[in-house]
Amino acid sequence: DQQVKQNSPSLSVQEGRISILNCDYTNSMFDYFLWYKKYPAEGPTFLISISSIKDKNEDGRFTVFLNKSAKHLSLHIVPSQPGDSAVYFCAASAPDSWGKLQFGAGTQVVVTP
Amino acid sequence: GAVVSQHPSWVICKSGTSVKIECRSLDFQATTMFWYRQFPKQSLMLMATSNEGSKATYEQGVEKDKFLINHASLTLSTLTVTSAHPEDSSFYICSASPGQYQPQHFGDGTRLSIL
């Protein structure tokens, strides 16, 4: 059963504009959420995280928003750059899971000039 | 930032060979490391949780005798694919975290191709 869902398999955005990636989860026990970026044939690279006690975390061009009541989080990238073209994974963990992450299926982002 | 090193990055070998993949946390200690497998155009599938000084915990459907995990120190975990066959060909990735509520950091992955 997929506990973390990324319903948009792909997203195309123009350079300089905002990229918004969405993620939904079903397990109310999740209390730590992360976004990773992945290029083909490489391991995921950590981008930004948020704990359930917050509703927003910002790091440079990346901002993650958490809506616990809706069990929804999103990643905003602004401004988008060509180097941002990659697959983005949303992940979540619960307190009793030994740090085990549940991943979404990923969203392929393509930033066009 | 935290660095996880994975070696080798690419292995091509004959069917029946056993292949060992190493995962090292370079600048932090990790009592727990994770091993994933990724099929083309799919998400990462957790195979097992590697625990320092104790047996690994395998996810449902993962054969523990096929995928041997050893976590002998706080900075090294190894995954051995025993008697590998073409269906074991995949991209294997490890990860480790410095602690709870700290992000997992991933190795660069190992592309395993069994002929």
PDB file of C-alpha atoms in Angstrom:
ATOM      1  CA  ASP A   1       0.000   0.000   0.000  1.00  0.00           C
ATOM      2  CA  GLN A   2       1.533   3.275  -1.139  1.00  0.00           C
ATOM      3  CA  GLN A   3       1.666   5.551   1.891  1.00  0.00           C
ATOM      4  CA  VAL A   4       3.350   8.418   0.059  1.00  0.00           C
ATOM      5  CA  LYS A   5       1.951   9.502  -3.267  1.00  0.00           C
ATOM      6  CA  GLN A   6       3.174  11.836  -5.939  1.00  0.00           C
ATOM      7  CA  ASN A   7       0.340  11.961  -8.406  1.00  0.00           C
ATOM      8  CA  SER A   8       2.099  14.000 -11.073  1.00  0.00           C
ATOM      9  CA  PRO A   9       4.647  11.866 -12.888  1.00  0.00           C
ATOM     10  CA  SER A  10       6.011  14.857 -14.763  1.00  0.00           C
ATOM     11  CA  LEU A  11       6.161  18.635 -14.700  1.00  0.00           C
ATOM     12  CA  SER A  12       7.430  21.041 -17.317  1.00  0.00           C
ATOM     13  CA  VAL A  13       8.297  24.591 -16.295  1.00  0.00           C
ATOM     14  CA  GLN A  14       9.958  27.520 -17.939  1.00  0.00           C
ATOM     15  CA  GLU A  15      13.321  28.730 -16.674  1.00  0.00           C
ATOM     16  CA  GLY A  16      12.876  31.483 -14.115  1.00  0.00           C
ATOM     17  CA  ARG A  17       9.352  30.454 -13.176  1.00  0.00           C
ATOM     18  CA  ILE A  18       8.215  28.608 -10.077  1.00  0.00           C
ATOM     19  CA  SER A  19       8.115  24.805  -9.912  1.00  0.00           C
ATOM     20  CA  ILE A  20       5.546  23.367  -7.536  1.00  0.00           C
ATOM     21  CA  LEU A  21       5.728  19.677  -6.704  1.00  0.00           C
ATOM     22  CA  ASN A  22       3.039  18.006  -4.654  1.00  0.00           C
ATOM     23  CA  CYS A  23       3.005  15.021  -2.349  1.00  0.00           C
ATOM     24  CA  ASP A  24       0.225  13.381  -0.340  1.00  0.00           C
ATOM     25  CA  TYR A  25       0.506  10.847   2.433  1.00  0.00           C
ATOM     26  CA  THR A  26      -1.896   8.551   4.231  1.00  0.00           C
ATOM     27  CA  ASN A  27      -0.055   7.621   7.433  1.00  0.00           C
ATOM     28  CA  SER A  28      -0.883  10.138  10.162  1.00  0.00           C
ATOM     29  CA  MET A  29       2.087   8.855  12.180  1.00  0.00           C
ATOM     30  CA  PHE A  30       4.587  10.367   9.748  1.00  0.00           C
ATOM     31  CA  ASP A  31       6.384  13.205  11.483  1.00  0.00           C
ATOM     32  CA  TYR A  32       9.402  13.905   9.295  1.00  0.00           C
ATOM     33  CA  PHE A  33       9.287  14.684   5.591  1.00  0.00           C
ATOM     34  CA  LEU A  34      12.036  15.105   3.035  1.00  0.00           C
ATOM     35  CA  TRP A  35      12.522  15.985  -0.600  1.00  0.00           C
ATOM     36  CA  TYR A  36      15.252  14.460  -2.698  1.00  0.00           C
ATOM     37  CA  LYS A  37      16.463  15.181  -6.207  1.00  0.00           C
ATOM     38  CA  LYS A  38      17.789  12.395  -8.385  1.00  0.00           C
ATOM     39  CA  TYR A  39      19.647  12.252 -11.663  1.00  0.00           C
ATOM     40  CA  PRO A  40      19.781   9.009 -13.689  1.00  0.00           C
ATOM     41  CA  ALA A  41      22.332   6.470 -12.459  1.00  0.00           C
ATOM     42  CA  GLU A  42      23.059   8.479  -9.310  1.00  0.00           C
ATOM     43  CA  GLY A  43      21.868   8.265  -5.740  1.00  0.00           C
ATOM     44  CA  PRO A  44      19.268  10.764  -4.514  1.00  0.00           C
ATOM     45  CA  THR A  45      20.536  14.078  -3.221  1.00  0.00           C
ATOM     46  CA  PHE A  46      18.909  15.538  -0.134  1.00  0.00           C
ATOM     47  CA  LEU A  47      17.261  18.918  -0.760  1.00  0.00           C
ATOM     48  CA  ILE A  48      15.187  19.971   2.214  1.00  0.00           C
ATOM     49  CA  SER A  49      13.229  18.508   5.090  1.00  0.00           C
ATOM     50  CA  ILE A  50      10.496  19.512   7.492  1.00  0.00           C
ATOM     51  CA  SER A  51       9.285  18.110  10.775  1.00  0.00           C
ATOM     52  CA  SER A  52       5.625  17.908  11.649  1.00  0.00           C
ATOM     53  CA  ILE A  53       5.914  20.694  14.235  1.00  0.00           C
ATOM     54  CA  LYS A  54       6.440  23.185  11.421  1.00  0.00           C
ATOM     55  CA  ASP A  55       4.393  24.153   8.406  1.00  0.00           C
ATOM     56  CA  LYS A  56       7.126  25.762   6.348  1.00  0.00           C
ATOM     57  CA  ASN A  57      10.848  25.451   5.876  1.00  0.00           C
ATOM     58  CA  GLU A  58      12.927  27.472   3.485  1.00  0.00           C
ATOM     59  CA  ASP A  59      16.444  26.988   2.155  1.00  0.00           C
ATOM     60  CA  GLY A  60      17.556  29.236  -0.648  1.00  0.00           C
ATOM     61  CA  ARG A  61      15.434  28.587  -3.727  1.00  0.00           C
ATOM     62  CA  PHE A  62      13.644  25.664  -2.055  1.00  0.00           C
ATOM     63  CA  THR A  63      10.652  25.947   0.240  1.00  0.00           C
ATOM     64  CA  VAL A  64       8.665  23.047   1.639  1.00  0.00           C
ATOM     65  CA  PHE A  65       5.129  23.534   2.928  1.00  0.00           C
ATOM     66  CA  LEU A  66       3.361  21.024   5.159  1.00  0.00           C
ATOM     67  CA  ASN A  67      -0.396  20.874   5.649  1.00  0.00           C
ATOM     68  CA  LYS A  68      -0.946  18.220   8.298  1.00  0.00           C
ATOM     69  CA  SER A  69      -4.716  18.372   8.255  1.00  0.00           C
ATOM     70  CA  ALA A  70      -4.720  17.660   4.538  1.00  0.00           C
ATOM     71  CA  LYS A  71      -1.775  15.250   4.775  1.00  0.00           C
ATOM     72  CA  HIS A  72      -0.157  17.180   1.999  1.00  0.00           C
ATOM     73  CA  LEU A  73       3.209  18.717   1.381  1.00  0.00           C
ATOM     74  CA  SER A  74       4.657  20.630  -1.476  1.00  0.00           C
ATOM     75  CA  LEU A  75       8.046  21.766  -2.690  1.00  0.00           C
ATOM     76  CA  HIS A  76       8.445  25.146  -4.332  1.00  0.00           C
ATOM     77  CA  ILE A  77      11.514  25.903  -6.403  1.00  0.00           C
ATOM     78  CA  VAL A  78      11.927  29.503  -7.438  1.00  0.00           C
ATOM     79  CA  PRO A  79      13.370  30.558  -9.733  1.00  0.00           C
ATOM     80  CA  SER A  80      13.637  27.294 -11.651  1.00  0.00           C
ATOM     81  CA  GLN A  81      16.928  26.674 -13.414  1.00  0.00           C
ATOM     82  CA  PRO A  82      17.880  24.205 -16.176  1.00  0.00           C
ATOM     83  CA  GLY A  83      20.018  22.283 -13.665  1.00  0.00           C
ATOM     84  CA  ASP A  84      16.871  21.579 -11.679  1.00  0.00           C
ATOM     85  CA  SER A  85      15.742  19.135 -14.362  1.00  0.00           C
ATOM     86  CA  ALA A  86      15.682  15.809 -12.516  1.00  0.00           C
ATOM     87  CA  VAL A  87      13.342  13.409 -10.746  1.00  0.00           C
ATOM     88  CA  TYR A  88      12.126  14.661  -7.380  1.00  0.00           C
ATOM     89  CA  PHE A  89      11.110  12.237  -4.651  1.00  0.00           C
ATOM     90  CA  CYS A  90       9.055  12.998  -1.607  1.00  0.00           C
ATOM     91  CA  ALA A  91       9.771  10.815   1.438  1.00  0.00           C
ATOM     92  CA  ALA A  92       8.402  10.442   4.946  1.00  0.00           C
ATOM     93  CA  SER A  93       9.225   8.613   8.147  1.00  0.00           C
ATOM     94  CA  ALA A  94       7.415   7.760  11.361  1.00  0.00           C
ATOM     95  CA  PRO A  95       8.865   7.914  14.902  1.00  0.00           C
ATOM     96  CA  ASP A  96       8.920   4.162  15.423  1.00  0.00           C
ATOM     97  CA  SER A  97      10.372   3.247  12.054  1.00  0.00           C
ATOM     98  CA  TRP A  98      14.114   3.393  12.836  1.00  0.00           C
ATOM     99  CA  GLY A  99      14.465   6.165  10.270  1.00  0.00           C
ATOM    100  CA  LYS A 100      12.991   4.028   7.490  1.00  0.00           C
ATOM    101  CA  LEU A 101      11.767   6.226   4.664  1.00  0.00           C
ATOM    102  CA  GLN A 102       8.671   5.718   2.563  1.00  0.00           C
ATOM    103  CA  PHE A 103       9.154   7.189  -0.899  1.00  0.00           C
ATOM    104  CA  GLY A 104       6.720   8.532  -3.417  1.00  0.00           C
ATOM    105  CA  ALA A 105       6.931   7.451  -7.034  1.00  0.00           C
ATOM    106  CA  GLY A 106       8.740  10.610  -8.088  1.00  0.00           C
ATOM    107  CA  THR A 107       8.016  13.553 -10.365  1.00  0.00           C
ATOM    108  CA  GLN A 108      10.159  14.211 -13.433  1.00  0.00           C
ATOM    109  CA  VAL A 109      10.803  17.937 -13.713  1.00  0.00           C
ATOM    110  CA  VAL A 110      11.933  19.456 -16.971  1.00  0.00           C
ATOM    111  CA  VAL A 111      12.996  23.085 -16.963  1.00  0.00           C
ATOM    112  CA  THR A 112      12.909  24.600 -20.416  1.00  0.00           C
ATOM    113  CA  PRO A 113      14.877  27.661 -21.533  1.00  0.00           C
TER     114      PRO A 113
ATOM    115  CA  GLY B   1      27.621  17.937   4.601  1.00  0.00           C
ATOM    116  CA  ALA B   2      27.287  14.251   5.347  1.00  0.00           C
ATOM    117  CA  VAL B   3      28.831  11.991   2.754  1.00  0.00           C
ATOM    118  CA  VAL B   4      28.053   8.382   1.946  1.00  0.00           C
ATOM    119  CA  SER B   5      30.384   6.519  -0.366  1.00  0.00           C
ATOM    120  CA  GLN B   6      29.331   3.437  -2.302  1.00  0.00           C
ATOM    121  CA  HIS B   7      31.642   1.117  -4.177  1.00  0.00           C
ATOM    122  CA  PRO B   8      31.816  -0.157  -6.859  1.00  0.00           C
ATOM    123  CA  SER B   9      29.749   2.098  -9.071  1.00  0.00           C
ATOM    124  CA  TRP B  10      29.369  -0.464 -11.849  1.00  0.00           C
ATOM    125  CA  VAL B  11      29.747  -4.225 -11.954  1.00  0.00           C
ATOM    126  CA  ILE B  12      29.373  -6.558 -14.910  1.00  0.00           C
ATOM    127  CA  CYS B  13      29.788 -10.249 -14.197  1.00  0.00           C
ATOM    128  CA  LYS B  14      28.729 -13.703 -15.230  1.00  0.00           C
ATOM    129  CA  SER B  15      25.699 -15.511 -13.904  1.00  0.00           C
ATOM    130  CA  GLY B  16      26.478 -17.444 -10.731  1.00  0.00           C
ATOM    131  CA  THR B  17      29.006 -14.945  -9.434  1.00  0.00           C
ATOM    132  CA  SER B  18      28.638 -13.355  -6.002  1.00  0.00           C
ATOM    133  CA  VAL B  19      29.044  -9.598  -5.885  1.00  0.00           C
ATOM    134  CA  LYS B  20      29.831  -7.473  -2.828  1.00  0.00           C
ATOM    135  CA  ILE B  21      28.843  -3.806  -2.619  1.00  0.00           C
ATOM    136  CA  GLU B  22      30.257  -1.542   0.085  1.00  0.00           C
ATOM    137  CA  CYS B  23      28.584   1.434   1.681  1.00  0.00           C
ATOM    138  CA  ARG B  24      30.589   3.776   3.899  1.00  0.00           C
ATOM    139  CA  SER B  25      29.601   6.823   5.893  1.00  0.00           C
ATOM    140  CA  LEU B  26      32.661   9.039   5.566  1.00  0.00           C
ATOM    141  CA  ASP B  27      32.140  11.742   8.156  1.00  0.00           C
ATOM    142  CA  PHE B  28      29.614  10.355  10.591  1.00  0.00           C
ATOM    143  CA  GLN B  29      28.762   7.143  12.372  1.00  0.00           C
ATOM    144  CA  ALA B  30      25.643   5.259  11.447  1.00  0.00           C
ATOM    145  CA  THR B  31      24.158   2.501  13.559  1.00  0.00           C
ATOM    146  CA  THR B  32      21.603   1.986  10.830  1.00  0.00           C
ATOM    147  CA  MET B  33      22.052   1.929   7.082  1.00  0.00           C
ATOM    148  CA  PHE B  34      19.540   1.109   4.397  1.00  0.00           C
ATOM    149  CA  TRP B  35      19.757  -0.766   1.130  1.00  0.00           C
ATOM    150  CA  TYR B  36      17.476   0.050  -1.788  1.00  0.00           C
ATOM    151  CA  ARG B  37      16.944  -1.259  -5.256  1.00  0.00           C
ATOM    152  CA  GLN B  38      15.643   0.802  -8.127  1.00  0.00           C
ATOM    153  CA  PHE B  39      14.126  -0.601 -11.285  1.00  0.00           C
ATOM    154  CA  PRO B  40      14.016   1.536 -14.431  1.00  0.00           C
ATOM    155  CA  LYS B  41      11.544   4.411 -14.212  1.00  0.00           C
ATOM    156  CA  GLN B  42      10.405   3.334 -10.751  1.00  0.00           C
ATOM    157  CA  SER B  43      10.846   4.580  -7.232  1.00  0.00           C
ATOM    158  CA  LEU B  44      13.346   3.273  -4.728  1.00  0.00           C
ATOM    159  CA  MET B  45      12.349  -0.020  -3.152  1.00  0.00           C
ATOM    160  CA  LEU B  46      13.684  -0.601   0.349  1.00  0.00           C
ATOM    161  CA  MET B  47      15.289  -4.026   0.553  1.00  0.00           C
ATOM    162  CA  ALA B  48      16.625  -4.131   4.087  1.00  0.00           C
ATOM    163  CA  THR B  49      17.716  -2.204   7.132  1.00  0.00           C
ATOM    164  CA  SER B  50      21.298  -2.870   8.155  1.00  0.00           C
ATOM    165  CA  ASN B  51      21.934  -2.697  11.896  1.00  0.00           C
ATOM    166  CA  GLU B  52      25.442  -2.404  13.312  1.00  0.00           C
ATOM    167  CA  GLY B  53      26.329  -5.441  15.370  1.00  0.00           C
ATOM    168  CA  SER B  54      23.115  -7.324  14.717  1.00  0.00           C
ATOM    169  CA  LYS B  55      21.173  -9.009  11.953  1.00  0.00           C
ATOM    170  CA  ALA B  56      19.673  -7.025   9.151  1.00  0.00           C
ATOM    171  CA  THR B  57      15.934  -6.598   8.882  1.00  0.00           C
ATOM    172  CA  TYR B  58      14.597  -7.537   5.467  1.00  0.00           C
ATOM    173  CA  GLU B  59      11.482  -6.211   3.796  1.00  0.00           C
ATOM    174  CA  GLN B  60       8.779  -8.604   2.741  1.00  0.00           C
ATOM    175  CA  GLY B  61       9.651 -10.482  -0.406  1.00  0.00           C
ATOM    176  CA  VAL B  62      13.410  -9.905  -0.182  1.00  0.00           C
ATOM    177  CA  GLU B  63      15.399 -13.136   0.120  1.00  0.00           C
ATOM    178  CA  LYS B  64      17.853 -12.819   2.993  1.00  0.00           C
ATOM    179  CA  ASP B  65      19.954 -15.715   1.713  1.00  0.00           C
ATOM    180  CA  LYS B  66      20.252 -14.076  -1.681  1.00  0.00           C
ATOM    181  CA  PHE B  67      21.087 -10.605  -0.370  1.00  0.00           C
ATOM    182  CA  LEU B  68      23.521 -10.953   2.518  1.00  0.00           C
ATOM    183  CA  ILE B  69      24.045  -7.850   4.612  1.00  0.00           C
ATOM    184  CA  ASN B  70      26.867  -7.273   7.055  1.00  0.00           C
ATOM    185  CA  HIS B  71      27.215  -4.136   9.187  1.00  0.00           C
ATOM    186  CA  ALA B  72      30.436  -4.793  11.040  1.00  0.00           C
ATOM    187  CA  SER B  73      31.273  -1.226  12.022  1.00  0.00           C
ATOM    188  CA  LEU B  74      29.572   2.115  12.526  1.00  0.00           C
ATOM    189  CA  THR B  75      30.808   3.324   9.145  1.00  0.00           C
ATOM    190  CA  LEU B  76      30.544   0.286   6.883  1.00  0.00           C
ATOM    191  CA  SER B  77      27.748  -1.902   5.617  1.00  0.00           C
ATOM    192  CA  THR B  78      28.095  -4.440   2.818  1.00  0.00           C
ATOM    193  CA  LEU B  79      25.523  -6.059   0.570  1.00  0.00           C
ATOM    194  CA  THR B  80      26.493  -9.318  -1.111  1.00  0.00           C
ATOM    195  CA  VAL B  81      24.344 -10.553  -3.957  1.00  0.00           C
ATOM    196  CA  THR B  82      24.989 -14.286  -3.861  1.00  0.00           C
ATOM    197  CA  SER B  83      24.972 -16.453  -6.980  1.00  0.00           C
ATOM    198  CA  ALA B  84      23.670 -13.547  -9.018  1.00  0.00           C
ATOM    199  CA  HIS B  85      21.417 -14.163 -11.999  1.00  0.00           C
ATOM    200  CA  PRO B  86      20.257 -11.828 -14.781  1.00  0.00           C
ATOM    201  CA  GLU B  87      17.072 -10.986 -12.883  1.00  0.00           C
ATOM    202  CA  ASP B  88      19.250  -9.504 -10.124  1.00  0.00           C
ATOM    203  CA  SER B  89      20.519  -6.887 -12.547  1.00  0.00           C
ATOM    204  CA  SER B  90      19.480  -3.546 -11.130  1.00  0.00           C
ATOM    205  CA  PHE B  91      20.604  -0.308  -9.533  1.00  0.00           C
ATOM    206  CA  TYR B  92      21.414  -0.762  -5.849  1.00  0.00           C
ATOM    207  CA  ILE B  93      21.683   2.232  -3.534  1.00  0.00           C
ATOM    208  CA  CYS B  94      22.580   2.548   0.126  1.00  0.00           C
ATOM    209  CA  SER B  95      21.827   5.317   2.576  1.00  0.00           C
ATOM    210  CA  ALA B  96      22.719   6.332   6.093  1.00  0.00           C
ATOM    211  CA  SER B  97      21.696   9.024   8.533  1.00  0.00           C
ATOM    212  CA  PRO B  98      23.693  10.694  11.329  1.00  0.00           C
ATOM    213  CA  GLY B  99      20.669  10.334  13.610  1.00  0.00           C
ATOM    214  CA  GLN B 100      16.931  10.460  14.022  1.00  0.00           C
ATOM    215  CA  TYR B 101      15.251  13.476  12.412  1.00  0.00           C
ATOM    216  CA  GLN B 102      18.332  14.020  10.335  1.00  0.00           C
ATOM    217  CA  PRO B 103      18.181  13.390   6.599  1.00  0.00           C
ATOM    218  CA  GLN B 104      19.378  10.161   5.093  1.00  0.00           C
ATOM    219  CA  HIS B 105      22.242  10.614   2.717  1.00  0.00           C
ATOM    220  CA  PHE B 106      22.632   8.312  -0.229  1.00  0.00           C
ATOM    221  CA  GLY B 107      25.543   6.730  -1.973  1.00  0.00           C
ATOM    222  CA  ASP B 108      25.875   7.165  -5.718  1.00  0.00           C
ATOM    223  CA  GLY B 109      24.537   3.687  -6.365  1.00  0.00           C
ATOM    224  CA  THR B 110      25.893   0.534  -7.963  1.00  0.00           C
ATOM    225  CA  ARG B 111      24.775  -0.567 -11.394  1.00  0.00           C
ATOM    226  CA  LEU B 112      24.836  -4.365 -11.386  1.00  0.00           C
ATOM    227  CA  SER B 113      24.635  -6.175 -14.720  1.00  0.00           C
ATOM    228  CA  ILE B 114      24.592  -9.962 -14.722  1.00  0.00           C
ATOM    229  CA  LEU B 115      25.268 -11.612 -18.069  1.00  0.00           C
TER     230      LEU B 115
END
